[in-house]
Each structure stands twice: as structure tokens, then as C-alpha cells.
């Protein structure tokens, strides 16, 4: 069930020269007309239920205002809505690679710029709350987070409420900075959210990027990372929980554009209920220039009931053999009957045993996320998701053994 | 009280060729405060007996009864059996990633007692049990059985035995895979448990060496899904000298 590849020894060298002929690296364009309306047959759209996107991918107007944005910033960190013409949008190197992103680029009139000054060091997270107030009109947003040189900070973007929301999100981690960026998708059941995130990691800078996704009808989050200099490090962590009918899709692309850079990806998800669908795409490209890099990506899914689908696709393309290490792992499994038996043989009820196993599944990830303000909330979120469907869970017992 | 009565127990498992009978009528009574050893060759059904008593879903009970102090274990769920006073020490304890030993022990103790243990005394008790089993105090923070050596897994099972304090312990090849030092520690754990009042032990083993440290009241030779012969400790000595051949041939 587990696939673990160490690909260093079995490299297929790409063509020489600077041009990247990689299917992992589509040519972007700011022009909407360069991106045809997807049909669902395209590689990048084949998992997404287009019919439920409320036209975000085609031509629904993106001028709605059914949302509020609230800022809660520690002293020193600034946040301001800046007209597009005066903004620094594009600073991360974002070039739309799909139609939704290009449409947001075209529709946006302002950019919310969140700036952490150079040398800033803060423990309290800067929080941006996006609260949706209705799904009937589609809205677009552009957020630019900039962590100044040698700063250390945490930024949380917290999504809630009902919205049809298309978004471009840029993250710039300047040289020597350390940024923890967390997106919490706690949307209401009817929300649709398509977000394209692009991060630029500076020389010797560190980005910890966290996606927590448990709300919404459809959430499609595309995150790409490139390196603006050598020595940068990106850790991409994800925790998701899909319920009945929910579609949660995380697409990741780490583009090793500089030598001595690191990437480490761990995404873990649980699925429960009829029609729960998760998609994880983990793309990593190691360019010819990117010697001495290290990359590892991992996706694990825990399927709690019948009727769920977890798609997991790791891709790795390597254009230089001079690397420290590269690997990936993907596993999707059901509740382990032996684990449940072991716990129950110690007196623990079936419901409690299942709860323990799921918490255990997510625990090491929550520890890695390591944002004190979030830790309790994440554990509670897992708990709430579990209790929501505990009746579903206990209904799905094995071999007719009576349930507690 | 701790009387485990097994009467004419018949158990089958599903195989590709249909149901296969493994236990063919097992009758055994472990009286109050007694230790019984079950010995038998590989494939004789010893482990099936242990797991059936504990309620593993893989096994189907086709006949017979198992009672603990008169209560019908077979009608109970796995966890109800544990709460009724049954403990199964497993040959291959299962890994539960992300769940710490401390959390696991507290959850189990709370479930069995019906209330959370008093924090101060509990921490002491846990540390004491760990120390007795020669397990490092940091052990509590590790995930249950994950990355444990074979010996650590068995000693962890014995620490649970001490802390959960059941009426009857079924020990499934707890001695297998242990070096002599670990075997002595584990045996001490079993003996400490036996010294408590009214504790029953069903010790399932392939080898006689553990019986040098844990003296059974009765020894049963298990062959082909049933008890072939029962006797006192001297029966173990005969097995040590002559092996299972006599019993295996007799059953064919």
C-alpha cells in the first residue's frame, strides 16, 4: 500500500539547456484569453467537479461583495488595501497558470498587502479573517504577504462563512526571513473557494506553509513555491477532513529553482461519508541549476467509512543528478482493525478507540505545525469533525460485532 | 473471585475454502487464584484460544461457553470483556501511531474503572510500573508500541497488566522472542500480578523455559484444537525432555 521511492538512483535526465520542458511547469499568462474554459478533461482539472464551481472557472462575474475582511495584527505588522495600480502585486513571481487565477488578476481592483517589516520578531500571529456572507455572487480577492528581511513572524488567514470566492495569494519571504503561513479553510458547507497561491522563498529564508481544510462544498487550493536564492527552505504541511459530499483538492508544486534548497511536504487527510472526495497532487521539479537540494513529499489518507474517494498523485521530475536526496510516499488506508482490537481489548469503547486512532493519525502533524494559537483549535476541529459523524462511524463496524 | 470457565469451545475462521474449524471443543477451568499453562506445538490453536476469549472479530464461535465469574463473556463486546476483568497480553502488540503510552494508559484505566484515576497517585503508579519493567520514564511519551523493540513491547504489556489490574490475564506467548534478562523481568511481572489476591493466569507458551520462573498449578497440552492431556507441573518437565511427539502422534 505504501509507495516509497528513492529516485536518486534512477534518474531520467531531462534535455540540457535552460528551457524547461516539464509538464509540471505550465507556461503562465496574465491574459484570460490564453486560458480556455476548462472542460474537465485537462490534466489540471480532471479531478475537480467543474459544475459545482459556480462559474468561477468560466465566466461568472467576479465583482461580488458578499464578504468581510477583518485584520487582527500585532504591533509592527501593517495591513492595507492598496489600489492595483499602486500595489506590488506580482512581487512573488505569480503568473496565472489557470483561468481562475487569470480572471482574478483581471477582476481585482485592489490588493490587500500585509507587511512584516525587516528584522521584525513577533510571537503573536497576524490574522486575516475572510468572512463570507453569501454564495450567490462570486467575489475575487488578492492578498500579498511580505515577510521582510530577517524577520520572524506568523500569518494566519482564516476563512469562514458562505462565499463563492476566487483568490490569488502571494507570499514573499525575503532573504533570511522565517515565516509561518497558515490558511484555515473553515468555510460553511455551501462555500466554493478556488485559490492560487504562489510563494517566493529568499536566500536562506524559511517558509512553513500550512493548509488546514475542513469546510466548504468545494475547496481547490493550488500552491506553488519557487526559490529566489540558494539555501531557502519550504515546509508544506496540510491537514484536511472531508465529509459527505465535500470536495477538497490540494495541488502543490515545488519548483527547485536554486541550489541548496530544501522542500518537505506532509499532507494528511481523513474522509468520511458518502461522496467525500479528496485530491492531493504533489509536484516537485528539480531544475538543472538546483544542485545539492533535498526534497521529500508525503501524503497519507485515512478512509473512515465506505463511499469516499482519496486521489493521491506524487510527481517528481529531476534535471540534475547532483542532489542530496529526493523521495516521496503516498498511502491511503482504512481503519486498522488490529489497532481497534488492541485498544478495545484494554477496555476502551469502540467510539473512543476510533477517536484515539484518528487523533493519533493527525497528532504528529499538529505538533509539526507548532502554532500555539492553533494547536488547541486544530485538535478541537478534528474532534468536532469526528463527533459530527460518529453515528456514521459506529454504524460501519466490522463482522457484526456489536457496538458499544 | 476470578474463575474463568471454558466449556466445549468451538471456533472457526473463514478461509478461501470456507469455514475451517480451529478449536474443536476446549474445556478448561481456571479456578480462583490459579495459574494454568497451555503448551502446544505451532498451529495447535493456542493463540486462537486466546483471541477467541478476548473477542477478536476474525474468529467465529460455533459452540460452547466462556464465563468469567459466571458472566457470559461471549455475549460481550471486546471492550466489555476487558471491563469485566479480562486481559489479553498479545504476542504481537499493535502499533498505534500518534497515541502516547501515557494517554493510552490513562484512557484504558478510565474505561476500566469507570472514572479517571487520581492524577497524582496515577503518575506515581505509572512510573512505578515502568520502572519495574525496566522501561525508561520517557517511554510514556512515545507512541504506543511504535518503534519498540520486541522486548519493550512485551514489558509494556506487563506494565499494562500491573496497572489495569484485571481478574484474569491471558498471556499469549509473552515469553517468545525474549532474551534471558527480559524473560526474567517479564516473569517477575507475572509473579507480582499472581501475588495479588484472586488473580487467574492462563499462560500460553511454546517453550518450557518460562515455567522455570513462573510455576503453574496446572499444565495442559494442546494439540489439534483441543486439550490432549492435563497434569501438574511435572507434565511440563516431560515435555521438556521428550517434546510434543507423543501427543501429536496420539492425536493423528
XYZ file of C-alpha atoms in Angstrom:
656
model
C 0.000 0.000 0.000
C 2.838 2.373 0.758
C 4.969 3.527 -2.115
C 8.333 4.838 -1.151
C 10.665 5.734 -3.933
C 14.188 6.834 -3.658
C 14.592 8.210 -7.094
C 18.128 9.456 -6.878
C 19.465 6.256 -8.347
C 17.067 6.013 -11.226
C 17.201 9.416 -12.765
C 15.966 10.269 -16.167
C 17.914 13.298 -17.143
C 15.992 15.978 -18.919
C 17.158 17.795 -22.028
C 20.056 20.141 -21.497
C 19.635 23.881 -21.838
C 17.643 26.360 -19.847
C 14.272 25.707 -21.290
C 12.178 23.519 -19.029
C 10.183 21.030 -20.992
C 8.304 19.898 -17.990
C 4.617 19.170 -17.878
C 4.877 20.224 -14.244
C 5.709 23.735 -15.338
C 2.931 25.151 -17.496
C 3.522 28.474 -19.210
C 1.543 31.065 -17.297
C -0.217 34.074 -18.755
C -1.956 37.148 -17.384
C -4.339 37.171 -20.321
C -7.621 35.392 -19.618
C -7.969 34.587 -23.318
C -4.842 32.424 -23.119
C -6.676 30.106 -20.753
C -9.544 28.259 -22.388
C -12.609 27.437 -20.339
C -11.758 24.042 -18.876
C -13.841 21.053 -19.877
C -12.688 18.717 -17.141
C -10.513 16.663 -19.457
C -7.395 18.769 -18.835
C -4.767 17.234 -16.579
C -5.027 20.099 -14.092
C -8.827 19.986 -13.962
C -9.612 16.318 -14.256
C -10.315 15.788 -10.562
C -12.314 18.982 -9.991
C -16.155 18.966 -10.128
C -16.456 21.942 -12.506
C -20.233 22.001 -12.287
C -20.000 22.910 -8.616
C -17.598 25.831 -9.153
C -20.478 28.280 -9.789
C -18.796 29.559 -12.936
C -15.516 30.629 -11.291
C -13.655 28.697 -13.996
C -15.730 30.032 -16.874
C -17.289 33.478 -16.902
C -19.232 34.243 -13.720
C -18.706 37.938 -12.883
C -16.226 38.284 -10.005
C -17.474 41.633 -8.779
C -19.488 40.461 -5.772
C -19.047 41.959 -2.340
C -20.593 39.244 -0.182
C -17.687 39.081 2.205
C -15.952 40.966 5.002
C -12.261 41.115 5.728
C -11.085 41.698 9.295
C -7.499 42.221 10.352
C -6.054 41.407 13.732
C -2.419 42.462 13.618
C 0.288 42.609 16.244
C 2.068 45.907 16.607
C 4.570 46.478 13.837
C 2.818 44.412 11.192
C 0.826 46.528 8.749
C -2.121 45.679 6.565
C -3.690 47.916 3.931
C -5.900 47.653 0.899
C -3.976 49.198 -1.980
C -5.347 50.018 -5.456
C -3.936 47.611 -8.004
C -2.027 50.342 -9.816
C -0.114 51.293 -6.654
C 0.301 47.746 -5.415
C 3.238 45.415 -5.521
C 1.245 42.561 -6.901
C 3.309 40.083 -8.825
C 6.169 40.517 -6.355
C 6.233 36.788 -5.669
C 6.575 35.975 -9.345
C 2.981 34.805 -9.618
C 1.880 34.336 -13.191
C -1.588 32.797 -13.540
C -1.373 29.198 -14.694
C -5.095 28.606 -14.920
C -8.161 30.502 -15.990
C -9.473 31.208 -12.481
C -6.206 32.842 -11.476
C -6.081 34.902 -14.681
C -9.675 36.014 -14.162
C -8.932 37.091 -10.594
C -5.918 39.032 -11.864
C -8.164 40.808 -14.347
C -11.036 41.429 -11.930
C -9.116 42.589 -8.871
C -9.296 46.321 -8.191
C -7.202 46.319 -5.049
C -4.640 44.199 -3.244
C -4.584 43.567 0.479
C -0.938 43.974 1.404
C 0.219 42.550 4.688
C 3.742 43.580 5.505
C 6.095 42.315 8.167
C 8.969 44.815 8.431
C 12.627 43.844 8.159
C 14.110 42.377 11.361
C 10.677 42.110 12.997
C 10.372 39.317 15.550
C 6.949 38.537 16.933
C 5.251 35.662 18.715
C 1.651 36.715 18.198
C 0.187 35.751 14.842
C -1.102 38.342 12.398
C -4.595 37.211 11.422
C -6.660 37.986 8.337
C -10.271 36.848 8.637
C -12.242 36.433 5.465
C -15.904 36.002 6.343
C -18.260 35.122 3.524
C -21.824 36.444 3.657
C -23.413 34.615 0.734
C -22.742 32.289 -2.182
C -24.994 33.885 -4.796
C -22.459 36.340 -6.171
C -18.861 35.447 -6.865
C -16.105 37.571 -5.383
C -12.402 37.882 -6.052
C -9.535 38.792 -3.778
C -5.806 39.319 -3.977
C -3.640 39.077 -0.878
C 0.069 39.768 -0.768
C 2.019 38.766 2.317
C 5.546 40.046 2.562
C 7.930 38.950 5.306
C 10.817 41.453 5.427
C 14.485 40.510 5.587
C 15.499 38.539 8.692
C 12.049 38.863 10.241
C 10.329 36.066 12.135
C 6.549 36.005 12.111
C 3.326 34.048 11.784
C 0.450 34.937 9.486
C -2.919 33.198 9.644
C -5.636 33.553 7.028
C -8.898 32.295 8.433
C -11.817 31.639 6.057
C -15.364 31.179 7.343
C -18.962 31.720 6.327
C -20.546 31.235 2.914
C -18.873 32.565 -0.199
C -18.088 31.912 -3.825
C -14.524 33.052 -3.599
C -11.740 33.158 -6.178
C -8.386 34.318 -4.988
C -4.759 34.955 -5.803
C -2.476 34.868 -2.834
C 1.186 35.800 -2.920
C 3.784 35.142 -0.286
C 7.195 36.753 -0.390
C 9.713 35.553 2.152
C 12.706 37.839 1.824
C 16.310 36.841 2.474
C 16.897 35.314 5.883
C 13.268 35.642 6.977
C 11.253 32.950 8.724
C 7.555 32.926 8.014
C 4.857 30.547 9.195
C 1.847 30.990 6.969
C -1.403 29.209 7.817
C -4.604 29.073 5.792
C -7.582 27.700 7.694
C -10.479 26.793 5.408
C -13.293 26.598 7.927
C -15.973 27.579 5.409
C -19.674 26.820 5.789
C -20.990 23.778 3.901
C -22.038 25.703 0.784
C -18.861 27.721 0.153
C -16.808 27.396 -3.032
C -13.211 28.520 -2.883
C -10.565 28.392 -5.595
C -7.247 29.858 -4.554
C -3.915 30.109 -6.367
C -1.040 30.711 -4.024
C 2.474 31.447 -5.075
C 5.388 31.771 -2.695
C 8.875 33.056 -3.289
C 11.458 31.904 -0.737
C 14.536 34.125 -0.483
C 18.143 33.297 0.169
C 18.471 31.304 3.409
C 14.814 32.052 4.161
C 12.353 29.590 5.673
C 8.698 29.228 4.830
C 6.416 26.963 6.773
C 3.193 26.854 4.816
C 0.192 25.178 6.428
C -3.178 24.390 4.859
C -5.984 23.313 7.146
C -9.092 22.431 5.198
C -12.303 21.032 6.609
C -15.081 23.365 5.438
C -16.731 24.243 2.137
C -18.543 22.390 -0.614
C -15.566 22.644 -2.983
C -12.140 23.898 -1.971
C -9.376 23.854 -4.545
C -6.102 25.198 -3.283
C -3.160 25.459 -5.636
C 0.145 26.279 -4.000
C 3.434 26.770 -5.805
C 6.811 27.590 -4.348
C 9.953 28.899 -6.019
C 13.258 29.973 -4.572
C 14.720 33.434 -5.108
C 18.147 32.357 -3.881
C 20.160 29.443 -2.581
C 19.706 27.972 0.908
C 15.963 28.508 1.156
C 13.705 26.001 2.831
C 9.995 25.315 2.429
C 7.939 23.042 4.621
C 4.428 22.484 3.319
C 2.035 20.907 5.766
C -1.608 20.083 5.259
C -4.417 18.697 7.369
C -7.804 18.065 5.834
C -11.041 16.365 6.721
C -13.678 15.726 4.062
C -17.267 14.944 4.971
C -20.196 13.657 2.953
C -20.297 15.276 -0.494
C -17.287 17.521 0.100
C -14.543 18.015 -2.476
C -11.186 19.100 -1.081
C -8.310 19.430 -3.505
C -4.746 20.468 -2.690
C -2.337 20.926 -5.561
C 1.276 21.577 -4.704
C 4.185 22.465 -6.892
C 7.656 22.982 -5.517
C 9.966 24.371 -8.166
C 13.565 23.983 -7.041
C 14.953 26.969 -8.904
C 18.086 27.448 -6.783
C 20.849 25.282 -5.380
C 20.994 24.019 -1.786
C 17.290 24.485 -1.289
C 15.001 22.194 0.676
C 11.389 21.193 0.499
C 9.458 18.931 2.799
C 5.789 18.220 2.177
C 3.468 16.352 4.532
C -0.277 16.292 3.898
C -2.644 14.133 5.902
C -6.355 13.762 5.426
C -9.348 11.864 6.729
C -12.503 11.121 4.772
C -15.941 10.141 5.983
C -19.391 9.903 4.442
C -20.833 9.225 1.011
C -19.172 11.213 -1.757
C -16.354 12.676 0.340
C -13.566 13.289 -2.156
C -10.034 14.494 -1.587
C -7.322 15.139 -4.118
C -3.663 15.655 -3.407
C -1.242 16.446 -6.197
C 2.364 16.775 -5.139
C 4.606 18.050 -7.925
C 8.298 18.641 -7.464
C 10.658 19.865 -10.161
C 14.388 19.905 -9.576
C 15.998 22.159 -12.171
C 19.424 21.731 -13.610
C 20.717 24.664 -11.587
C 19.319 23.239 -8.328
C 22.287 21.176 -7.212
C 22.536 19.892 -3.682
C 18.843 20.169 -2.931
C 16.755 17.942 -0.700
C 13.108 17.145 -1.197
C 10.630 14.795 0.346
C 6.878 14.646 -0.026
C 4.320 12.526 1.692
C 0.555 12.187 1.580
C -1.490 9.942 3.856
C -5.205 9.414 3.832
C -7.371 7.670 6.368
C -10.670 6.479 4.938
C -13.150 6.206 7.778
C -16.288 4.992 6.013
C -17.452 3.490 2.741
C -18.273 5.741 -0.196
C -15.205 8.017 -0.007
C -12.520 8.615 -2.587
C -8.972 9.787 -1.970
C -6.824 10.581 -5.005
C -3.139 10.991 -4.346
C -0.627 11.745 -7.093
C 3.021 12.483 -6.361
C 5.208 13.597 -9.283
C 8.909 14.218 -9.276
C 10.974 15.500 -12.180
C 14.700 15.763 -11.863
C 17.035 17.541 -14.223
C 20.241 17.244 -12.236
C 21.802 14.230 -10.590
C 23.691 16.329 -8.067
C 21.144 16.241 -5.274
C 21.227 15.357 -1.586
C 18.029 13.422 -1.593
C 14.608 13.089 -3.155
C 11.730 10.863 -2.243
C 8.032 10.572 -1.876
C 5.435 8.428 -0.166
C 1.730 8.062 -0.571
C -0.620 5.808 1.342
C -4.349 5.506 1.680
C -5.770 3.133 4.209
C -8.837 2.262 6.170
C -9.197 1.965 9.911
C -6.876 -0.742 11.036
C -8.983 -3.452 12.681
C -5.974 -4.668 14.642
C -5.429 -1.232 16.164
C -9.066 -1.045 17.165
C -8.961 -4.548 18.637
C -5.847 -3.742 20.638
C -7.362 -0.594 22.132
C -10.713 -2.235 22.807
C -9.040 -5.212 24.471
C -7.867 -2.648 27.040
C -11.444 -1.660 27.843
C -11.646 1.358 25.536
C -15.044 1.610 23.790
C -15.167 1.361 20.021
C -16.108 5.027 19.599
C -13.286 6.132 21.851
C -10.850 3.781 20.133
C -11.682 5.232 16.721
C -11.290 8.718 18.114
C -7.863 7.836 19.522
C -6.688 6.382 16.221
C -7.763 9.454 14.228
C -6.252 11.883 16.726
C -3.105 9.786 16.641
C -3.075 9.939 12.847
C -3.074 13.760 12.926
C -1.081 14.320 16.118
C 2.453 14.380 14.796
C 1.340 16.734 12.027
C -0.303 19.105 14.526
C 2.926 19.061 16.523
C 4.868 19.956 13.381
C 2.554 22.875 12.627
C 3.542 24.191 16.050
C 1.496 27.396 16.131
C 0.407 27.613 19.794
C -2.701 29.663 18.990
C -3.827 26.979 16.574
C -2.908 23.757 18.309
C -5.981 23.568 20.540
C -8.207 24.684 17.691
C -6.861 22.001 15.362
C -7.414 19.261 17.918
C -10.931 20.594 18.531
C -11.576 20.690 14.796
C -10.614 17.047 14.448
C -12.804 16.269 17.442
C -15.774 18.202 16.009
C -15.441 16.503 12.627
C -15.358 13.133 14.323
C -18.329 13.703 16.580
C -20.316 15.045 13.623
C -20.177 11.641 12.075
C -19.682 9.335 14.993
C -23.039 7.736 14.218
C -21.815 7.048 10.691
C -18.626 5.616 12.097
C -20.158 3.313 14.646
C -22.644 2.146 12.031
C -19.758 0.826 9.963
C -18.428 -1.854 12.273
C -16.704 -4.978 11.246
C -18.058 -8.502 11.135
C -21.220 -7.884 13.053
C -19.501 -7.443 16.386
C -21.987 -5.495 18.475
C -21.022 -1.893 19.080
C -20.626 -0.311 22.452
C -13.286 -14.165 42.686
C -11.698 -14.899 39.332
C -12.995 -18.084 37.833
C -12.619 -18.498 34.083
C -14.642 -21.396 32.748
C -14.315 -22.575 29.165
C -16.731 -25.300 28.145
C -16.645 -27.226 24.876
C -15.492 -24.142 22.989
C -15.615 -24.482 19.201
C -14.203 -21.825 16.952
C -13.759 -21.493 13.221
C -12.168 -18.984 10.873
C -13.174 -18.054 7.349
C -10.730 -19.218 4.719
C -10.847 -19.194 0.948
C -12.160 -22.750 1.088
C -14.916 -21.882 3.547
C -15.047 -22.057 7.323
C -12.258 -24.018 8.955
C -12.655 -25.341 12.479
C -9.647 -24.483 14.674
C -10.890 -25.178 18.183
C -12.692 -28.484 18.403
C -14.213 -28.457 21.848
C -11.966 -26.930 24.505
C -12.886 -27.385 28.139
C -10.835 -25.736 30.879
C -11.495 -24.182 34.251
C -9.060 -21.777 35.802
C -10.052 -21.566 39.431
C -9.695 -18.634 41.741
C -6.037 -17.658 42.101
C -4.741 -20.392 39.814
C -2.133 -20.281 37.070
C -2.552 -22.653 34.152
C -0.051 -23.180 31.381
C -1.175 -24.191 27.922
C 1.565 -25.729 25.871
C 1.434 -26.961 22.341
C 3.140 -27.139 19.004
C 2.737 -24.444 16.349
C -0.654 -24.458 14.700
C -2.365 -26.301 17.522
C -4.807 -23.434 18.110
C -3.290 -21.919 21.275
C -3.409 -18.349 20.023
C -6.885 -18.875 18.581
C -7.996 -19.794 22.077
C -6.530 -16.565 23.485
C -8.024 -14.324 20.792
C -11.413 -16.028 20.859
C -11.714 -15.476 24.579
C -10.854 -11.802 24.057
C -13.352 -11.468 21.190
C -11.237 -10.882 18.088
C -13.611 -10.406 15.124
C -11.634 -12.793 12.922
C -12.883 -15.796 14.875
C -16.385 -17.207 14.800
C -17.638 -19.018 17.855
C -19.636 -22.038 16.697
C -20.293 -23.644 20.039
C -19.577 -23.750 23.745
C -19.394 -21.159 26.502
C -16.828 -18.952 28.219
C -17.709 -17.348 31.526
C -15.838 -15.145 33.964
C -17.234 -15.475 37.466
C -20.406 -16.758 35.874
C -20.812 -13.866 33.422
C -21.106 -14.852 29.768
C -18.043 -13.352 28.040
C -19.073 -14.461 24.563
C -22.119 -12.175 24.549
C -19.947 -9.173 25.371
C -18.063 -6.815 23.031
C -14.274 -6.783 23.109
C -14.151 -3.786 25.424
C -16.916 -5.100 27.675
C -14.858 -8.239 28.234
C -11.901 -6.107 29.300
C -14.103 -4.124 31.637
C -15.436 -7.381 33.068
C -11.878 -8.209 34.155
C -10.205 -9.975 31.231
C -6.760 -9.008 29.967
C -5.005 -10.358 26.895
C -1.265 -9.848 26.589
C -0.573 -10.200 22.906
C 2.204 -11.992 21.155
C 2.457 -9.138 18.661
C 1.251 -5.941 20.341
C -0.104 -3.480 17.796
C 1.401 -0.073 16.967
C -0.892 2.923 17.388
C 0.944 5.904 15.833
C 0.479 9.304 17.420
C -1.119 7.970 20.614
C 1.258 8.286 23.540
C 1.685 5.487 26.057
C 0.639 7.918 28.804
C -2.587 8.865 27.014
C -3.304 5.239 26.140
C -2.822 4.007 29.712
C -4.946 6.771 31.198
C -7.722 6.200 28.657
C -7.698 2.454 29.313
C -7.622 2.876 33.097
C -10.501 5.349 32.944
C -12.533 2.978 30.780
C -11.936 0.008 33.054
C -12.556 1.798 36.349
C -15.431 3.893 35.018
C -13.705 7.030 36.310
C -10.465 8.860 35.677
C -7.624 7.871 38.005
C -6.465 10.455 40.538
C -3.742 12.354 38.765
C -1.091 12.401 41.467
C -1.214 8.791 42.503
C -1.664 7.681 38.892
C 1.543 9.292 37.670
C 3.387 7.582 40.506
C 1.758 4.266 39.707
C 2.648 4.528 36.028
C 6.232 5.475 36.759
C 6.490 2.631 39.268
C 5.133 0.085 36.780
C 7.514 1.329 34.092
C 10.478 1.172 36.419
C 9.622 -2.369 37.491
C 9.626 -3.418 33.851
C 12.932 -1.626 33.354
C 11.365 0.871 30.949
C 12.765 4.375 30.776
C 10.458 7.131 32.166
C 10.494 8.851 28.745
C 8.744 5.730 27.459
C 5.378 7.271 28.415
C 5.794 9.955 25.777
C 6.404 7.536 22.925
C 3.640 6.320 20.633
C 2.094 3.019 21.664
C 4.365 0.178 20.524
C 5.785 2.265 17.683
C 9.469 1.600 17.252
C 9.547 -0.550 20.394
C 11.918 -3.491 20.390
C 10.336 -6.923 20.791
C 11.340 -6.966 24.453
C 9.979 -3.473 25.084
C 6.626 -4.452 23.615
C 6.326 -7.417 25.991
C 7.450 -5.419 29.004
C 4.942 -2.725 28.053
C 2.230 -5.410 28.046
C 3.281 -6.438 31.549
C 3.230 -2.810 32.756
C -0.360 -2.645 31.494
C -1.164 -5.854 33.358
C 0.076 -4.274 36.587
C -1.801 -1.005 36.046
C -5.109 -2.255 34.666
C -5.307 -4.962 37.339
C -7.689 -7.432 35.654
C -9.150 -10.546 37.289
C -7.764 -12.939 34.714
C -4.778 -12.498 32.435
C -4.408 -14.483 29.234
C -0.774 -14.290 28.180
C -0.245 -15.302 24.573
C 3.375 -16.356 24.092
C 4.568 -13.439 26.159
C 7.883 -15.266 26.516
C 8.591 -15.678 22.822
C 11.441 -13.697 21.348
C 12.854 -12.612 24.718
C 16.435 -12.929 25.850
C 17.019 -14.350 29.285
C 17.171 -10.968 31.053
C 13.921 -9.782 29.513
C 12.356 -13.170 30.259
C 13.217 -12.759 33.935
C 11.740 -9.244 34.061
C 8.550 -10.365 32.349
C 8.272 -13.405 34.633
C 8.641 -11.144 37.634
C 5.801 -9.049 36.285
C 3.592 -12.114 36.014
C 4.554 -13.295 39.508
C 3.900 -9.871 41.049
C 0.439 -9.961 39.474
C -0.148 -13.500 40.801
C 0.738 -12.412 44.321
C -2.299 -10.155 44.349
C -5.424 -11.831 45.674
C -7.690 -13.927 43.465
C -5.863 -13.474 40.178
C -6.116 -16.064 37.448
C -3.455 -16.573 34.783
C -3.664 -18.514 31.538
C -0.124 -18.748 30.263
C 0.129 -19.820 26.651
C 3.577 -20.860 25.548
C 5.503 -22.914 23.073
C 8.548 -23.365 25.292
C 9.052 -24.681 28.790
C 11.739 -22.198 29.816
C 9.325 -19.576 31.212
C 7.934 -22.263 33.531
C 11.250 -22.189 35.397
C 10.309 -18.697 36.553
C 6.518 -18.876 36.616
C 5.325 -22.034 38.368
C 1.951 -23.181 37.041
C -0.635 -25.025 39.121
C -1.797 -26.981 36.092
C -0.308 -27.749 32.692
C -2.401 -28.589 29.612
C -1.008 -29.978 26.418
C -2.848 -28.522 23.448
C -2.923 -30.453 20.199
C -5.109 -30.005 17.140
C -7.633 -27.660 18.698
C -8.246 -29.423 21.966
C -6.638 -30.314 25.288
C -4.821 -33.608 24.775
C -3.671 -34.090 28.324
C -3.706 -32.215 31.615
C -1.493 -32.596 34.640
C 0.625 -30.852 37.238
C 3.960 -29.100 36.704
C 5.579 -32.494 36.078
C 3.866 -32.598 32.692
C 5.958 -29.609 31.622
C 9.089 -31.497 32.631
C 8.103 -34.425 30.476
C 7.573 -32.050 27.542
C 10.957 -30.520 28.152
C 12.566 -33.961 27.998
C 10.553 -35.556 25.194
C 8.866 -32.807 23.185
C 5.372 -32.908 21.724
C 5.820 -36.052 19.616
C 3.898 -38.404 21.868
C 0.861 -36.091 21.896
C 0.943 -35.198 18.232
C 1.125 -38.870 17.215
C -1.694 -39.772 19.597
C -3.995 -37.224 18.006
C -3.489 -38.413 14.439
